[in-house]
CSV table of C-alpha atoms in Angstrom, one decimal:
chain,number,residue,atom,x,y,z
Z,96,MET,CA,-18.5,-8.9,13.7
Z,97,VAL,CA,-20.6,-10.7,11.0
Z,98,VAL,CA,-19.6,-8.0,8.4
Z,99,LEU,CA,-16.0,-9.2,8.3
Z,100,ILE,CA,-15.5,-11.6,5.6
Z,101,SER,CA,-12.7,-13.5,7.6
Z,102,ASN,CA,-15.5,-14.5,10.0
Z,103,TRP,CA,-17.6,-16.3,7.3
Z,104,SER,CA,-17.2,-20.0,7.5
Z,105,SER,CA,-18.3,-20.7,3.9
Z,106,VAL,CA,-19.7,-18.7,0.9
Z,107,GLN,CA,-21.4,-20.4,-1.8
Z,108,SER,CA,-22.5,-17.3,-3.8
Z,109,LEU,CA,-21.4,-13.7,-4.0
Z,110,PRO,CA,-23.8,-11.5,-1.9
Z,111,GLU,CA,-25.6,-9.0,-3.9
Z,112,SER,CA,-23.9,-6.0,-2.0
Z,113,TYR,CA,-20.4,-7.2,-3.4
Z,114,VAL,CA,-21.6,-7.4,-7.1
Z,115,PHE,CA,-20.3,-4.4,-9.0
Z,116,PRO,CA,-22.0,-2.8,-11.9
Z,117,PRO,CA,-20.9,-4.1,-15.3
Z,118,ASP,CA,-18.5,-1.2,-16.0
Z,119,ARG,CA,-16.6,-1.7,-13.0
Z,120,ARG,CA,-16.2,-5.5,-13.0
Z,121,PRO,CA,-12.9,-7.0,-13.7
Z,122,GLY,CA,-14.6,-9.8,-16.0
Z,123,THR,CA,-13.7,-13.1,-16.8
Z,124,HIS,CA,-10.7,-12.6,-18.8
Z,125,GLU,CA,-7.6,-13.8,-16.9
Z,126,ILE,CA,-4.9,-11.1,-17.0
Z,127,PRO,CA,-1.4,-12.8,-17.0
Z,128,ALA,CA,1.5,-11.6,-14.9
Z,129,SER,CA,3.8,-9.2,-16.9
Z,130,ASN,CA,7.3,-10.0,-17.5
Z,131,ASP,CA,8.1,-6.2,-18.0
Z,132,ILE,CA,7.7,-5.0,-14.7
Z,133,PRO,CA,11.3,-4.0,-13.5
Z,134,ILE,CA,12.9,-6.1,-10.8
Z,135,ILE,CA,15.6,-4.2,-8.9
Z,136,ASP,CA,18.4,-6.1,-7.2
Z,137,LEU,CA,20.0,-4.2,-4.3
Z,138,ARG,CA,22.6,-6.7,-3.5
Z,139,LYS,CA,25.3,-4.4,-4.9
Z,140,ILE,CA,24.2,-0.9,-4.0
Z,141,ASP,CA,27.3,-0.2,-1.9
Z,142,GLY,CA,29.7,-1.0,-4.9
Z,143,PRO,CA,30.3,0.3,-8.3
Z,144,ASP,CA,26.9,-0.8,-9.5
Z,145,ARG,CA,25.0,1.7,-7.3
Z,146,SER,CA,24.6,4.4,-10.1
Z,147,ASP,CA,23.3,1.7,-12.4
Z,148,ILE,CA,20.8,0.6,-9.8
Z,149,VAL,CA,19.7,4.4,-9.1
Z,150,GLN,CA,18.9,4.8,-12.7
Z,151,GLN,CA,16.9,1.5,-12.8
Z,152,ILE,CA,14.8,2.9,-10.0
Z,153,ILE,CA,14.3,6.2,-11.5
Z,154,THR,CA,13.4,4.6,-15.0
Z,155,ALA,CA,11.0,2.1,-13.3
Z,156,SER,CA,9.4,4.9,-11.3
Z,157,GLN,CA,8.9,7.0,-14.7
Z,158,ASP,CA,7.7,4.2,-16.9
Z,159,PHE,CA,5.7,2.1,-14.5
Z,160,GLY,CA,5.2,3.8,-11.2
Z,161,LEU,CA,6.2,0.7,-9.5
Z,162,PHE,CA,8.9,-2.0,-9.3
Z,163,GLN,CA,9.9,-5.1,-7.4
Z,164,VAL,CA,12.9,-5.3,-5.3
Z,165,ILE,CA,14.9,-8.4,-4.4
Z,166,ASN,CA,17.9,-8.8,-2.0
Z,167,HIS,CA,16.4,-5.9,-0.1
Z,168,GLY,CA,18.2,-6.8,3.3
Z,169,VAL,CA,15.0,-7.8,5.2
Z,170,SER,CA,15.5,-11.4,6.1
Z,171,ARG,CA,13.1,-14.1,4.7
Z,172,ASP,CA,12.7,-15.5,8.1
Z,173,LEU,CA,11.2,-12.2,9.4
Z,174,THR,CA,9.0,-11.7,6.3
Z,175,ASP,CA,7.6,-15.3,6.7
Z,176,GLN,CA,6.9,-15.0,10.4
Z,177,THR,CA,5.2,-11.8,10.0
Z,178,MET,CA,3.0,-13.1,7.2
Z,179,GLY,CA,2.3,-16.0,9.6
Z,180,VAL,CA,1.2,-14.2,12.6
Z,181,LEU,CA,-1.0,-12.0,10.5
Z,182,ARG,CA,-2.8,-14.9,8.8
Z,183,GLU,CA,-3.3,-16.3,12.2
Z,184,PHE,CA,-5.0,-13.0,13.3
Z,185,PHE,CA,-7.5,-13.1,10.5
Z,186,ALA,CA,-8.2,-16.8,11.5
Z,187,ALA,CA,-8.7,-15.8,15.1
Z,188,PRO,CA,-12.4,-16.0,16.6
Z,189,ALA,CA,-14.9,-13.4,15.8
Z,190,GLU,CA,-15.2,-12.1,19.4
Z,191,PHE,CA,-11.4,-11.5,19.6
Z,192,LYS,CA,-11.3,-9.6,16.3
Z,193,ALA,CA,-14.3,-7.5,17.4
Z,194,ARG,CA,-12.1,-5.8,19.9
Z,195,PHE,CA,-10.2,-4.1,17.1
Z,196,TYR,CA,-13.2,-3.3,14.8
Z,197,SER,CA,-13.3,0.4,14.0
Z,198,ASN,CA,-14.2,3.0,11.4
Z,199,ASP,CA,-12.1,5.8,13.1
Z,200,LEU,CA,-9.4,6.9,10.8
Z,201,ASN,CA,-7.4,8.4,13.8
Z,202,SER,CA,-7.4,5.1,15.7
Z,203,SER,CA,-3.9,3.8,16.4
Z,204,CYS,CA,-5.1,0.3,15.5
Z,205,ARG,CA,-8.3,-0.5,13.6
Z,206,LEU,CA,-9.9,-3.5,11.8
Z,207,TYR,CA,-12.5,-3.0,9.2
Z,208,THR,CA,-14.0,-4.4,6.1
Z,209,SER,CA,-14.2,-3.2,2.5
Z,210,THR,CA,-13.6,0.6,3.4
Z,211,LEU,CA,-13.9,2.9,6.4
Z,212,ASN,CA,-17.4,3.9,4.9
Z,213,TYR,CA,-18.9,0.4,4.9
Z,214,GLU,CA,-22.2,1.4,6.2
Z,215,ASN,CA,-22.9,4.0,3.5
Z,216,GLU,CA,-21.1,2.7,0.4
Z,217,GLU,CA,-23.2,1.2,-2.5
Z,218,PHE,CA,-21.0,-1.8,-3.2
Z,219,HIS,CA,-18.5,-3.5,-0.9
Z,220,TYR,CA,-14.9,-4.6,-1.7
Z,221,TRP,CA,-14.0,-8.0,-0.8
Z,222,ARG,CA,-11.6,-7.7,1.8
Z,223,ASP,CA,-10.8,-7.2,5.5
Z,224,ASN,CA,-8.1,-4.7,6.6
Z,225,LEU,CA,-6.1,-4.4,9.8
Z,226,THR,CA,-4.1,-1.1,9.9
Z,227,HIS,CA,-2.1,0.3,12.7
Z,228,ARG,CA,0.4,3.0,13.3
Z,229,CYS,CA,4.0,1.9,13.9
Z,230,HIS,CA,6.4,4.8,14.5
Z,231,PRO,CA,7.7,5.4,16.7
Z,232,ILE,CA,7.0,1.8,17.9
Z,233,GLU,CA,6.8,2.7,21.7
Z,234,ASP,CA,4.0,5.3,21.0
Z,235,HIS,CA,1.6,2.6,19.4
Z,236,ILE,CA,2.6,-1.1,20.3
Z,237,ASP,CA,0.4,-1.1,23.3
Z,238,HIS,CA,-2.6,-0.5,21.1
Z,239,TRP,CA,-1.7,-3.7,18.9
Z,240,PRO,CA,-3.2,-7.1,19.2
Z,241,GLU,CA,-1.4,-9.3,21.7
Z,242,ASN,CA,-2.4,-12.5,20.1
Z,243,PRO,CA,-1.2,-14.5,18.1
Z,244,LEU,CA,1.7,-15.3,20.3
Z,245,HIS,CA,4.7,-13.0,19.5
Z,246,TYR,CA,2.6,-10.7,17.3
Z,247,ARG,CA,4.0,-7.6,18.8
Z,248,LYS,CA,7.5,-8.8,18.9
Z,249,VAL,CA,7.3,-9.9,15.3
Z,250,VAL,CA,5.5,-7.0,13.6
Z,251,ALA,CA,7.7,-4.4,15.6
Z,252,GLU,CA,10.8,-5.9,14.1
Z,253,TYR,CA,9.2,-6.1,10.7
Z,254,SER,CA,8.1,-2.5,11.1
Z,255,ILE,CA,11.7,-1.3,11.9
Z,256,GLU,CA,13.2,-3.2,9.0
Z,257,SER,CA,10.6,-2.2,6.5
Z,258,ARG,CA,11.1,1.5,7.4
Z,259,LYS,CA,15.0,1.0,7.0
Z,260,PHE,CA,14.3,-0.5,3.6
Z,261,LEU,CA,12.0,2.3,2.4
Z,262,PHE,CA,14.7,4.8,3.4
Z,263,THR,CA,17.3,3.1,1.4
Z,264,ILE,CA,14.9,3.3,-1.6
Z,265,LEU,CA,14.3,7.1,-1.0
Z,266,GLU,CA,18.0,7.8,-0.6
Z,267,LEU,CA,18.5,6.0,-4.0
Z,268,ILE,CA,15.7,8.2,-5.4
Z,269,CYS,CA,17.4,11.3,-3.8
Z,270,ASP,CA,20.6,10.3,-5.8
Z,271,GLY,CA,18.6,10.0,-9.2
Z,272,ILE,CA,16.9,13.1,-8.9
Z,273,GLY,CA,19.4,15.4,-7.4
Z,274,LEU,CA,18.0,16.0,-3.9
Z,275,GLU,CA,20.2,16.3,-0.9
Z,276,THR,CA,20.8,13.2,1.3
Z,277,GLY,CA,18.1,13.1,4.0
Z,278,TYR,CA,15.6,15.2,2.1
Z,279,PHE,CA,12.7,12.6,3.0
Z,280,GLU,CA,13.7,12.1,6.7
Z,281,GLY,CA,11.8,13.8,9.6
Z,282,GLU,CA,8.4,15.4,9.1
Z,283,MET,CA,8.4,14.4,5.2
Z,284,SER,CA,8.0,10.6,6.4
Z,285,LYS,CA,7.0,10.9,10.0
Z,286,ASN,CA,3.9,8.6,10.0
Z,287,GLN,CA,4.2,5.0,9.3
Z,288,LEU,CA,1.3,2.5,8.8
Z,289,VAL,CA,1.4,-1.2,8.5
Z,290,SER,CA,-1.9,-2.1,6.5
Z,291,VAL,CA,-2.7,-5.7,6.0
Z,292,ASN,CA,-5.6,-6.8,3.5
Z,293,HIS,CA,-7.0,-10.2,3.8
Z,294,HIS,CA,-9.3,-11.7,1.1
Z,295,ILE,CA,-11.0,-15.0,1.6
Z,296,PRO,CA,-11.7,-17.4,-1.6
Z,297,CYS,CA,-14.3,-15.4,-3.7
Z,298,PRO,CA,-17.2,-17.3,-5.3
Z,299,ASP,CA,-17.1,-15.4,-8.3
Z,300,PRO,CA,-14.0,-13.1,-9.0
Z,301,SER,CA,-15.4,-11.7,-12.2
Z,302,LEU,CA,-18.1,-9.7,-10.4
Z,303,THR,CA,-16.2,-8.0,-7.6
Z,304,LEU,CA,-12.9,-6.5,-6.6
Z,305,GLY,CA,-10.6,-6.9,-3.5
Z,306,MET,CA,-9.5,-3.2,-3.8
Z,307,PRO,CA,-10.6,-0.2,-6.2
Z,308,GLU,CA,-8.2,1.2,-8.8
Z,309,HIS,CA,-6.4,4.0,-7.2
Z,310,CYS,CA,-3.0,5.8,-6.6
Z,311,ASP,CA,-1.6,5.9,-3.2
Z,312,PRO,CA,-1.9,9.5,-1.8
Z,313,ASN,CA,1.3,8.9,0.6
Z,314,LEU,CA,5.0,9.4,0.0
Z,315,ILE,CA,5.9,5.9,-0.7
Z,316,SER,CA,4.5,2.3,-0.2
Z,317,MET,CA,5.9,-1.2,-0.2
Z,318,LEU,CA,3.9,-4.5,-0.4
Z,319,GLN,CA,4.8,-8.1,0.6
Z,320,GLN,CA,2.5,-10.1,-1.7
Z,321,GLY,CA,2.5,-13.5,-0.2
Z,322,ASP,CA,1.9,-16.4,-2.9
Z,323,VAL,CA,-1.5,-15.7,-4.4
Z,324,CYS,CA,-1.8,-13.3,-7.4
Z,325,GLY,CA,-4.1,-10.4,-7.3
Z,326,LEU,CA,-2.3,-7.0,-7.6
Z,327,GLN,CA,-2.7,-5.5,-11.0
Z,328,ALA,CA,-1.3,-2.2,-12.4
Z,329,LEU,CA,-2.5,0.0,-15.2
Z,330,LYS,CA,0.2,0.4,-18.0
Z,331,ASP,CA,-0.7,2.2,-21.2
Z,332,GLY,CA,-4.3,1.8,-20.7
Z,333,GLN,CA,-4.1,-2.0,-20.0
Z,334,TRP,CA,-4.2,-3.9,-16.7
Z,335,ILE,CA,-1.1,-6.0,-16.1
Z,336,GLY,CA,-0.7,-8.5,-13.4
Z,337,VAL,CA,2.2,-8.0,-10.8
Z,338,GLU,CA,3.5,-11.5,-10.1
Z,339,PRO,CA,4.3,-12.3,-6.4
Z,340,LEU,CA,8.0,-13.2,-6.4
Z,341,PRO,CA,9.3,-15.1,-3.5
Z,342,GLY,CA,11.0,-12.9,-1.0
Z,343,ALA,CA,10.5,-9.7,-3.2
Z,344,PHE,CA,8.8,-6.3,-2.2
Z,345,VAL,CA,6.7,-4.3,-4.5
Z,346,VAL,CA,7.5,-0.5,-4.1
Z,347,ILE,CA,5.0,2.2,-5.3
Z,348,PRO,CA,6.0,5.9,-5.3
Z,349,GLY,CA,3.2,7.8,-3.9
Z,350,LEU,CA,1.5,10.9,-5.1
Z,351,GLN,CA,3.8,13.1,-2.8
Z,352,LEU,CA,6.8,11.8,-4.7
Z,353,ARG,CA,5.2,12.8,-8.0
Z,354,VAL,CA,4.7,16.4,-6.8
Z,355,ILE,CA,8.1,16.6,-5.2
Z,356,SER,CA,9.8,15.3,-8.4
Z,357,ASN,CA,7.7,18.1,-10.2
Z,358,GLY,CA,5.9,15.3,-12.3
Z,359,LYS,CA,9.0,13.5,-13.2
Z,360,LEU,CA,8.0,10.3,-11.2
Z,361,ALA,CA,5.0,8.5,-11.6
Z,362,SER,CA,2.5,6.6,-9.1
Z,363,ALA,CA,0.9,3.6,-10.6
Z,364,VAL,CA,-2.7,3.2,-10.7
Z,365,HIS,CA,-3.4,-0.3,-9.2
Z,366,ARG,CA,-6.1,-2.6,-8.0
Z,367,VAL,CA,-6.6,-6.0,-6.5
Z,368,VAL,CA,-8.6,-8.8,-7.9
Z,369,THR,CA,-9.9,-11.7,-5.9
Z,370,ASP,CA,-9.3,-15.6,-6.2
Z,371,SER,CA,-11.8,-18.3,-6.3
Z,372,LYS,CA,-9.8,-21.0,-4.6
Z,373,ARG,CA,-7.3,-19.5,-2.2
Z,374,SER,CA,-7.2,-16.8,0.5
Z,375,ARG,CA,-4.7,-13.9,-0.2
Z,376,THR,CA,-3.0,-11.9,2.6
Z,377,THR,CA,-0.7,-8.9,1.8
Z,378,ILE,CA,1.3,-6.6,4.0
Z,379,GLY,CA,1.6,-3.1,3.0
Z,380,THR,CA,3.8,-0.5,4.8
Z,381,PHE,CA,3.1,3.2,3.9
Z,382,LEU,CA,5.3,6.3,4.9
Z,383,ASN,CA,3.1,9.4,5.2
Z,384,PRO,CA,4.2,13.1,5.7
Z,385,SER,CA,3.1,14.9,8.9
Z,386,ASN,CA,-0.2,16.7,8.4
Z,387,ASP,CA,1.2,20.1,8.7
Z,388,ILE,CA,4.6,19.9,6.6
Z,389,LEU,CA,4.6,22.1,3.4
Z,390,ILE,CA,5.0,19.9,0.3
Z,391,ARG,CA,6.0,21.3,-2.9
Z,392,PRO,CA,8.3,20.5,-5.9
Z,393,ALA,CA,11.9,20.4,-4.7
Z,394,ASP,CA,14.2,23.2,-5.6
Z,395,GLY,CA,16.8,22.9,-8.2
Z,396,PRO,CA,17.1,21.4,-11.6
Z,397,ILE,CA,14.2,19.0,-11.1
Z,398,SER,CA,11.8,22.1,-11.1
Z,399,SER,CA,13.1,23.4,-14.4
Z,400,PRO,CA,11.8,25.2,-16.2
Z,401,ALA,CA,9.1,25.8,-13.7
Z,402,PRO,CA,7.3,24.1,-10.9
Z,403,VAL,CA,4.1,22.4,-11.9
Z,404,TYR,CA,2.4,22.4,-8.4
Z,405,ARG,CA,2.0,24.9,-5.7
Z,406,GLY,CA,2.8,24.2,-2.0
Z,407,TYR,CA,0.2,22.6,0.2
Z,408,THR,CA,0.1,20.6,3.5
Z,409,TYR,CA,-0.5,16.9,3.5
Z,410,LYS,CA,-3.6,17.6,5.5
Z,411,GLU,CA,-4.9,19.8,2.6
Z,412,PHE,CA,-3.9,17.3,0.1
Z,413,PHE,CA,-5.7,14.3,1.9
Z,414,SER,CA,-8.9,16.3,2.2
Z,415,ALA,CA,-8.7,17.0,-1.4
Z,416,PHE,CA,-8.1,13.4,-2.2
Z,417,THR,CA,-11.1,12.2,-0.2
Z,418,GLY,CA,-13.1,14.9,-1.4
Z,419,ASN,CA,-12.6,13.7,-5.0
Z,420,ASN,CA,-13.3,10.2,-4.3
Z,421,CYS,CA,-9.6,9.3,-4.1
Z,422,GLU,CA,-9.2,10.0,-7.6
Z,423,ALA,CA,-5.5,11.0,-8.4
Z,424,GLU,CA,-5.8,13.2,-11.4
Z,425,SER,CA,-8.7,15.2,-10.1
Z,426,THR,CA,-6.9,15.7,-6.9
Z,427,LEU,CA,-3.7,16.9,-8.4
Z,428,ARG,CA,-5.5,19.4,-10.6
Z,429,CYS,CA,-6.4,21.1,-7.4
Z,430,PHE,CA,-2.9,21.9,-6.9
Z,431,LYS,CA,-1.5,22.8,-10.2
Z,432,LEU,CA,-0.2,26.2,-11.0
């Protein structure tokens, strides 16, 4: 597939279809990594420091809508192996990757470039993406790439461990906002996706984006960044860089957590910029509700004095989200009481 940027052997200038209008370009001003983004250390969650860690997560979710986590329990060897096989996948020959190319949102495993609307979009984003479903593993693993060697074995283990990690974070959030243990289990987090973005070196990062500014519509996301900067979050009207910390995961509460918490938790607006010298590969893991589960502000003190949002199904929410060009505030207004 020629359209995949990972198939391009060399790029001397930015193709016109990737050049954004001036008001949407990141510009030439370099945005440094912020020292203020919270870093949560989970090493002592089973001891007397647990309540303090819970409060750190809630405060970070309110103030920033994202945070970084260290000592999360997923081995560095596994995260390195997973990054390795995924980089190998994007370096594979074009004819091999063509087997997975698809714009079908319902595909169990799909590879595409820019967005799923590539043929009709006015401007393209500087990225290729591999997304596949991964829970339960046995229902989806046969659709995953068989190569590179050990891809299925490594990514399956990573999917299981990242799911455990995200449930640890969700349980800590339950503690922090007064929800019963297990509130987010079952249909509320039924669907899990691994979504891998790959960005080759870009001739002019000031003119294009690797991903648009957006909020995640799901329940919760985690991101393994690799070693190249690119993720930026919007804080108080200014973009700040999210530094890739060795071994850390970035956690981003999704818009469903914002609704369930009755607006008490935030979901960061974020985007991805490109790099002129190095390729950048990141591994995202997303937990999504099942399409038909009813989502609404949780009962109890969190909804005091009154619920802000009406109930809806995730299918209804996602339809509104895509219908509003994936713009969070416009979508949420559709469900406000």
